[in-house]
Amino acid sequence: LLTTMPSYKLSYFPGRGLGEVSRQLFHLSDTPFEDHRVPMDEWPAYKDSTPFGQMPVLFVDGKPLPQSFAIARFLADQFGFAGKTPFEAAWVDALADQYKDYFAEIRPFLFVVFGFGEGDKEKLKKKVAEPAINKFFGILEKRAKDNGSNGHLVGNSLTWIDLQVSDHIGVLELYLPNAISAYPLVNEIRKKTTTDPKLKEWLDKRPVTPF
Amino acid sequence: MPLYKLSYFEERGLGEVSRQLFHLSGTPFWDNRIPFDHWPRIKEYTPFGQVPILCVDGEELPQSFAIARYLANQFGFAGKSAFESAWVDALADQHKDYLNEIKPFLMVANGFAEGDKEKMMNEMAKPSIRKYFTILEKQAKDNGSNGYFVGNSITWIDLVVSDHMGVIETLVPNAFDGFPLVEAVRQKITSEPKLKEWIEKRPET
């Protein structure tokens, strides 16, 4: 069955942030796409043309799709990184939702360490970051074990939640060295994910950005 | 057909949309309602220490939206194409972002936290509602003003929004003034016979 591949464009800021997992899915699957990076000073003019006034936005044959996780899930489905069964795909989704809940909890700490606002870093680290990390990474460690300690969070191949968690650990370690030292199985997943040859190729050559 | 069990508290909350998907599709399921005072004892036995949990032939799945999406996919309420499904997901994510914004207000309004309810309603809830419902109104219009947010049949985002409107209108007067197309979606969804039947007979909580 011959199908023509759609044309893809991903619009996001010139940083990793909420666009990185989707970029990784394109590189992992060798799918050509326009990696459209909108500089901060051009964003106000571009904003109104986006469905929700936010980025990332994925364009599939010119049709827009907003929201980073909806985009990642769509691409993962297209390219085979969303689990091998509907139930596996649902577990990837459940972990992604848990990640979102965790991110909402740790956001006040990240906001300050990223330099977006003032705050007591030490206090936020103890009261906000550490409890959030312990709760979420405890769940991930158990999940990794229940999944057979095979270097993946769901099933026996790479899924987009492996990418999301691995990317986030990289961010966390910039501000909290040894952030996941108590979670060896999660660290195994990060190592296995980031040494995937196609992904490593992208990670080695991608633009270096603060976020 | 797999054996389904949905475990959640004795309220609508995060379990209601999934219950609705079972009723809409005529799929039998065990509607396992957990009394609050049982919860502390069983919490540690759940995958994420939270409910709702869906059990499919004994295998557990947590997280309300992952459950709803899974059931919607099984029963045909997740859009008719991969791109439509992705748009349902995008709206659901936007709904979550909005819920996070108004959560402090909801906590106070529902008596779970201290605060100035009136002030929070005017300074936090109303602007967030306006911002999110403006997106929904435009989506309903761009989708052809046909009574659905995505495509031309019920999807689980129609259920999420309709249920949520029922919660908000008890707390914020005239919350949906200026959003007639969103109201039209809610009207259409809640008058769908199978859903209407469930809404009329479900426990009052």
Coordinates of C-alpha atoms in Angstrom, one line a residue:
Chain A
L1 CA 0.0 0.0 0.0
L2 CA 1.6 3.2 -1.2
T3 CA 0.8 6.3 0.8
T4 CA 2.2 9.7 0.3
M5 CA 3.7 11.1 3.5
P6 CA 2.1 14.2 4.8
S7 CA 4.2 17.4 5.1
Y8 CA 5.0 18.2 8.7
K9 CA 6.0 21.5 10.3
L10 CA 6.5 21.9 14.1
S11 CA 6.4 25.5 15.3
Y12 CA 8.0 26.2 18.7
F13 CA 10.4 28.6 20.4
P14 CA 14.2 28.2 19.8
G15 CA 14.6 25.8 22.8
R16 CA 13.9 22.3 23.9
G17 CA 11.0 22.9 26.3
L18 CA 7.6 21.5 25.2
G19 CA 8.8 20.9 21.6
E20 CA 11.7 18.6 22.2
V21 CA 9.9 15.3 22.5
S22 CA 8.1 15.9 19.2
R23 CA 11.3 16.8 17.5
Q24 CA 12.9 13.6 18.8
L25 CA 10.0 11.6 17.4
F26 CA 10.7 13.0 13.9
H27 CA 14.4 12.3 14.2
L28 CA 13.9 8.8 15.7
S29 CA 11.6 7.9 12.8
D30 CA 13.7 9.6 10.1
T31 CA 10.6 11.6 9.1
P32 CA 11.4 14.9 7.4
F33 CA 9.8 18.0 9.0
E34 CA 10.3 21.7 9.1
D35 CA 11.8 22.5 12.5
H36 CA 10.2 26.0 12.7
R37 CA 11.8 28.0 15.5
V38 CA 10.0 31.2 16.4
P39 CA 12.3 33.8 18.1
M40 CA 10.8 35.4 21.2
D41 CA 10.5 38.8 19.6
E42 CA 8.5 37.4 16.7
W43 CA 6.1 35.5 18.9
P44 CA 3.6 38.3 19.6
A45 CA 3.0 38.6 15.8
Y46 CA 2.7 34.9 15.3
K47 CA 0.6 34.1 18.4
D48 CA -2.8 35.0 16.9
S49 CA -2.3 32.6 14.1
T50 CA -2.1 29.7 16.5
P51 CA -5.3 27.8 17.6
F52 CA -4.9 28.4 21.3
G53 CA -2.4 31.3 21.4
Q54 CA 0.3 28.9 22.4
M55 CA 3.1 26.8 21.0
P56 CA 4.1 24.1 20.0
V57 CA 1.8 23.7 17.1
L58 CA 2.1 20.9 14.6
F59 CA 1.0 21.5 11.0
V60 CA 0.0 18.3 9.1
D61 CA -0.4 19.2 5.4
G62 CA -1.0 22.8 6.7
K63 CA -3.7 21.8 9.2
P64 CA -2.8 23.0 12.8
L65 CA -2.8 20.9 15.9
P66 CA -2.0 22.5 19.3
Q67 CA -0.9 21.1 22.7
S68 CA 2.4 19.4 23.2
F69 CA 1.1 16.1 24.5
A70 CA -1.6 15.8 21.8
I71 CA 1.1 16.4 19.2
A72 CA 3.5 13.9 20.8
R73 CA 0.9 11.3 21.0
F74 CA -0.3 11.8 17.4
L75 CA 3.3 11.6 16.1
A76 CA 4.1 8.6 18.3
D77 CA 1.0 6.8 17.0
Q78 CA 2.1 7.6 13.4
F79 CA 5.7 6.5 13.9
G80 CA 5.3 3.5 16.2
F81 CA 6.3 5.0 19.6
A82 CA 3.0 4.8 21.4
G83 CA 3.0 1.2 22.7
K84 CA 2.1 -2.0 20.9
T85 CA -1.5 -2.3 22.1
P86 CA -4.3 0.1 23.1
F87 CA -3.8 -0.9 26.7
E88 CA 0.0 -0.1 26.5
A89 CA -0.8 3.2 24.8
A90 CA -3.2 4.0 27.6
W91 CA -0.4 3.3 30.2
V92 CA 1.9 5.6 28.3
D93 CA -0.9 8.2 28.5
A94 CA -1.4 7.6 32.2
L95 CA 2.3 8.1 32.9
A96 CA 2.3 11.2 30.8
D97 CA -0.7 12.6 32.8
Q98 CA 1.1 11.8 36.0
Y99 CA 4.1 13.6 34.7
K100 CA 1.9 16.7 34.1
D101 CA 0.6 16.5 37.6
Y102 CA 4.1 16.3 38.9
F103 CA 5.3 19.2 36.7
A104 CA 2.5 21.4 38.1
E105 CA 3.7 20.5 41.6
I106 CA 7.4 21.3 40.9
R107 CA 6.8 24.3 38.7
P108 CA 7.2 26.9 41.5
F109 CA 10.8 25.6 42.1
L110 CA 11.6 25.4 38.4
F111 CA 10.2 28.9 37.8
V112 CA 12.8 30.3 40.2
V113 CA 15.8 28.2 39.1
F114 CA 15.1 29.0 35.4
G115 CA 15.3 32.6 36.4
F116 CA 11.7 33.6 35.6
G117 CA 11.0 34.9 39.1
E118 CA 12.3 35.6 42.6
G119 CA 12.3 33.0 45.3
D120 CA 14.2 31.1 48.0
K121 CA 15.8 28.3 46.0
E122 CA 16.8 26.3 49.0
K123 CA 13.4 26.5 50.6
L124 CA 11.7 25.6 47.4
K125 CA 14.0 22.8 46.9
K126 CA 13.2 21.3 50.3
K127 CA 9.5 22.1 50.4
V128 CA 8.5 21.8 46.7
A129 CA 11.0 20.0 44.5
E130 CA 12.1 17.1 46.7
P131 CA 8.6 15.9 47.8
A132 CA 7.4 16.2 44.2
I133 CA 10.4 14.3 42.8
N134 CA 10.1 11.6 45.5
K135 CA 6.5 11.0 44.8
F136 CA 6.7 10.9 41.0
F137 CA 10.0 9.1 40.6
G138 CA 8.9 6.6 43.2
I139 CA 6.0 5.8 40.9
L140 CA 8.3 5.6 37.9
E141 CA 10.8 3.3 39.7
K142 CA 8.0 0.9 40.6
R143 CA 6.6 1.1 37.1
A144 CA 10.0 0.3 35.6
K145 CA 10.3 -2.7 37.9
D146 CA 6.7 -3.9 37.2
N147 CA 7.5 -3.5 33.5
G148 CA 10.4 -6.0 33.8
S149 CA 13.3 -3.6 34.4
N150 CA 14.0 -3.7 30.7
G151 CA 15.0 -0.1 30.2
H152 CA 11.5 1.0 29.2
L153 CA 8.5 2.4 31.1
V154 CA 5.9 0.6 29.0
G155 CA 6.2 -2.6 27.0
N156 CA 9.5 -3.6 25.5
S157 CA 10.3 -0.8 23.1
L158 CA 10.8 2.9 23.2
T159 CA 7.7 5.0 23.8
W160 CA 7.2 8.8 24.0
I161 CA 7.0 8.7 27.8
D162 CA 10.6 7.3 27.9
L163 CA 11.5 10.4 25.8
Q164 CA 9.6 12.8 28.0
V165 CA 11.0 11.5 31.3
S166 CA 14.6 11.3 29.9
D167 CA 14.4 14.8 28.6
H168 CA 13.1 16.1 31.9
I169 CA 15.8 14.3 33.9
G170 CA 18.4 16.2 31.8
V171 CA 16.7 19.5 32.8
L172 CA 16.5 18.5 36.5
E173 CA 20.1 17.6 36.7
L174 CA 21.2 21.1 35.6
Y175 CA 19.8 22.4 38.9
L176 CA 19.8 19.3 41.2
P177 CA 22.8 17.2 40.5
N178 CA 22.1 13.6 41.6
A179 CA 18.4 14.3 41.4
I180 CA 17.6 10.7 40.5
S181 CA 20.3 8.9 42.4
A182 CA 17.7 7.0 44.4
Y183 CA 16.0 5.7 41.3
P184 CA 18.4 3.3 39.5
L185 CA 15.8 1.7 37.2
V186 CA 14.7 5.1 36.0
N187 CA 18.3 6.0 35.4
E188 CA 18.7 2.8 33.3
I189 CA 15.7 4.0 31.2
R190 CA 17.3 7.3 30.7
K191 CA 20.6 5.7 29.7
K192 CA 19.0 3.3 27.3
T193 CA 16.8 6.0 25.8
T194 CA 19.6 8.5 25.3
T195 CA 22.0 5.9 23.8
D196 CA 19.5 4.9 21.1
P197 CA 21.7 5.5 18.1
K198 CA 19.2 7.6 16.1
L199 CA 18.3 9.7 19.2
K200 CA 22.0 10.1 20.2
E201 CA 22.7 11.4 16.7
W202 CA 20.1 14.2 17.2
L203 CA 21.2 14.9 20.8
D204 CA 24.8 15.3 19.7
K205 CA 23.9 17.8 16.9
R206 CA 20.9 19.7 18.2
P207 CA 21.2 23.4 18.9
V208 CA 22.4 24.1 22.4
T209 CA 19.8 26.3 24.1
P210 CA 19.3 27.4 27.7
F211 CA 15.9 25.7 27.9
Chain B
M1 CA -16.0 -8.7 25.8
P2 CA -13.5 -7.8 28.6
L3 CA -14.6 -7.5 32.2
Y4 CA -14.6 -3.9 33.2
K5 CA -14.5 -2.4 36.6
L6 CA -14.2 1.4 37.3
S7 CA -13.2 2.3 40.8
Y8 CA -13.8 5.8 42.0
F9 CA -15.3 7.8 44.9
E10 CA -19.1 8.1 45.5
E11 CA -19.3 11.2 43.4
R12 CA -19.1 12.4 39.8
G13 CA -15.8 14.1 39.8
L14 CA -13.0 12.5 37.7
G15 CA -14.9 9.3 37.2
E16 CA -18.1 10.6 35.6
V17 CA -16.9 10.9 32.0
S18 CA -15.8 7.3 32.0
R19 CA -19.0 6.1 33.6
Q20 CA -20.9 8.0 30.8
L21 CA -18.8 6.2 28.1
F22 CA -20.0 2.9 29.5
H23 CA -23.6 4.0 29.6
L24 CA -23.5 5.6 26.1
S25 CA -22.1 2.5 24.6
G26 CA -24.4 0.1 26.5
T27 CA -21.3 -1.7 27.9
P28 CA -21.7 -3.5 31.2
F29 CA -19.3 -2.6 33.9
W30 CA -18.8 -2.8 37.6
D31 CA -19.4 0.8 38.9
N32 CA -17.2 0.4 42.0
R33 CA -17.9 3.4 44.3
I34 CA -15.5 3.7 47.2
P35 CA -16.7 5.3 50.4
F36 CA -14.3 8.0 51.5
D37 CA -13.6 6.3 54.8
H38 CA -12.4 3.2 53.0
W39 CA -9.9 5.1 50.9
P40 CA -6.9 5.5 53.3
R41 CA -6.8 1.7 53.6
I42 CA -6.8 0.9 49.9
K43 CA -4.8 3.8 48.6
E44 CA -1.4 2.1 48.8
Y45 CA -2.6 -0.8 46.7
T46 CA -3.4 1.4 43.7
P47 CA -0.8 2.1 41.0
F48 CA -0.5 5.8 41.6
G49 CA -2.1 6.2 45.0
Q50 CA -5.1 7.7 43.3
V51 CA -8.5 7.0 41.7
P52 CA -10.2 6.6 39.3
I53 CA -8.7 3.2 38.2
L54 CA -10.0 1.1 35.4
C55 CA -9.6 -2.6 35.6
V56 CA -9.7 -4.5 32.3
D57 CA -9.8 -8.2 32.8
G58 CA -8.0 -7.6 36.0
E59 CA -5.3 -5.3 34.6
E60 CA -5.3 -1.9 36.2
L61 CA -5.0 1.5 34.4
P62 CA -4.8 4.8 36.4
Q63 CA -5.4 8.5 35.4
S64 CA -8.8 9.7 34.5
F65 CA -8.0 11.1 31.0
A66 CA -6.0 8.0 30.0
I67 CA -9.0 5.9 31.1
A68 CA -11.5 8.1 29.2
R69 CA -9.4 8.1 26.1
Y70 CA -8.9 4.3 26.2
L71 CA -12.7 3.7 26.7
A72 CA -13.5 6.3 24.0
N73 CA -11.2 4.5 21.6
Q74 CA -12.8 1.1 22.4
F75 CA -16.4 2.4 22.1
G76 CA -16.1 4.9 19.2
F77 CA -16.1 8.2 21.0
A78 CA -12.6 9.4 20.2
G79 CA -13.0 11.0 16.8
K80 CA -13.2 9.3 13.3
S81 CA -9.5 9.8 12.3
A82 CA -6.1 10.0 14.0
F83 CA -6.1 13.8 13.5
E84 CA -9.6 14.2 15.0
S85 CA -8.6 12.1 18.0
A86 CA -5.6 14.4 18.4
W87 CA -7.8 17.4 18.4
V88 CA -10.0 15.8 21.1
D89 CA -6.8 15.3 23.0
A90 CA -5.6 18.9 22.5
L91 CA -8.9 20.2 23.8
A92 CA -8.7 17.9 26.8
D93 CA -5.2 19.1 27.6
Q94 CA -6.4 22.7 27.3
H95 CA -9.2 21.7 29.8
K96 CA -6.6 20.4 32.2
D97 CA -4.5 23.6 31.9
Y98 CA -7.7 25.6 32.7
L99 CA -8.6 23.4 35.6
N100 CA -5.2 23.9 37.1
E101 CA -5.7 27.7 36.8
I102 CA -9.1 27.7 38.7
K103 CA -8.2 24.9 41.1
P104 CA -7.5 27.3 44.0
F105 CA -10.9 28.9 43.5
L106 CA -12.6 25.4 43.3
M107 CA -10.9 24.3 46.5
V108 CA -12.2 27.4 48.4
A109 CA -15.7 27.2 46.8
N110 CA -16.0 23.6 47.7
G111 CA -14.9 24.1 51.2
F112 CA -11.6 22.3 51.0
A113 CA -9.5 25.4 51.7
E114 CA -9.8 28.9 53.3
G115 CA -10.1 32.0 51.1
D116 CA -12.1 34.9 49.9
K117 CA -14.5 33.1 47.5
E118 CA -16.0 36.2 46.0
K119 CA -12.6 37.8 45.3
M120 CA -11.2 34.6 43.8
M121 CA -14.3 34.2 41.7
N122 CA -13.9 37.6 40.2
E123 CA -10.1 37.7 39.9
M124 CA -9.3 34.2 39.1
A125 CA -12.2 32.0 38.1
K126 CA -14.1 34.4 35.7
P127 CA -11.1 35.4 33.7
S128 CA -9.9 31.8 33.3
I129 CA -13.4 30.7 32.3
R130 CA -13.6 33.5 29.8
K131 CA -10.3 32.6 28.3
Y132 CA -11.0 28.8 28.0
F133 CA -14.6 29.1 26.9
T134 CA -13.6 31.6 24.2
I135 CA -11.4 28.9 22.8
L136 CA -14.2 26.3 23.1
E137 CA -16.7 28.7 21.4
K138 CA -14.3 29.3 18.5
Q139 CA -13.7 25.5 18.2
A140 CA -17.5 24.8 18.1
K141 CA -17.8 27.4 15.4
D142 CA -14.9 26.2 13.3
N143 CA -16.2 22.7 13.6
G144 CA -19.4 23.8 11.9
S145 CA -21.7 24.7 14.8
N146 CA -23.1 21.2 14.7
G147 CA -23.4 20.5 18.4
Y148 CA -20.0 18.8 18.8
F149 CA -16.5 20.1 19.4
V150 CA -14.8 17.7 17.1
G151 CA -16.1 16.0 14.0
N152 CA -19.8 15.2 13.6
S153 CA -20.4 12.8 16.5
I154 CA -20.0 12.7 20.3
T155 CA -16.4 12.5 21.5
W156 CA -15.2 12.4 25.1
I157 CA -14.3 16.1 25.1
D158 CA -18.0 16.9 24.6
L159 CA -18.7 14.8 27.8
V160 CA -15.8 16.5 29.7
V161 CA -17.0 20.0 29.0
S162 CA -20.7 19.3 29.5
D163 CA -20.1 17.7 32.8
H164 CA -17.8 20.5 33.9
M165 CA -20.4 23.1 33.0
G166 CA -22.8 21.5 35.4
V167 CA -20.2 21.9 38.2
I168 CA -19.3 25.5 37.4
E169 CA -22.8 26.9 37.1
T170 CA -23.6 26.0 40.7
L171 CA -20.6 28.2 41.7
V172 CA -20.3 31.0 39.2
P173 CA -23.5 32.8 38.2
N174 CA -23.9 33.5 34.4
A175 CA -20.6 31.7 33.8
F176 CA -21.4 30.9 30.2
D177 CA -23.0 34.2 29.0
G178 CA -21.6 34.9 25.6
F179 CA -20.9 31.2 24.7
P180 CA -24.0 30.1 22.9
L181 CA -22.3 27.5 20.8
V182 CA -20.8 25.8 23.8
E183 CA -24.2 25.8 25.4
A184 CA -25.5 24.2 22.3
V185 CA -23.0 21.4 22.6
R186 CA -24.0 20.8 26.2
Q187 CA -27.7 20.8 25.2
K188 CA -27.1 18.3 22.4
I189 CA -24.9 16.0 24.5
T190 CA -27.2 15.9 27.6
S191 CA -30.3 15.2 25.5
E192 CA -28.6 12.2 23.8
P193 CA -31.1 9.5 24.9
K194 CA -28.6 7.0 26.5
L195 CA -26.9 9.7 28.3
K196 CA -30.1 11.4 29.4
E197 CA -31.2 8.1 30.8
W198 CA -28.1 7.8 32.9
I199 CA -28.1 11.4 34.1
E200 CA -31.6 11.0 35.3
K201 CA -31.1 7.9 37.2
R202 CA -27.5 8.4 38.5
P203 CA -26.9 8.9 42.3
E204 CA -27.2 12.5 43.3
T205 CA -23.9 13.7 44.7

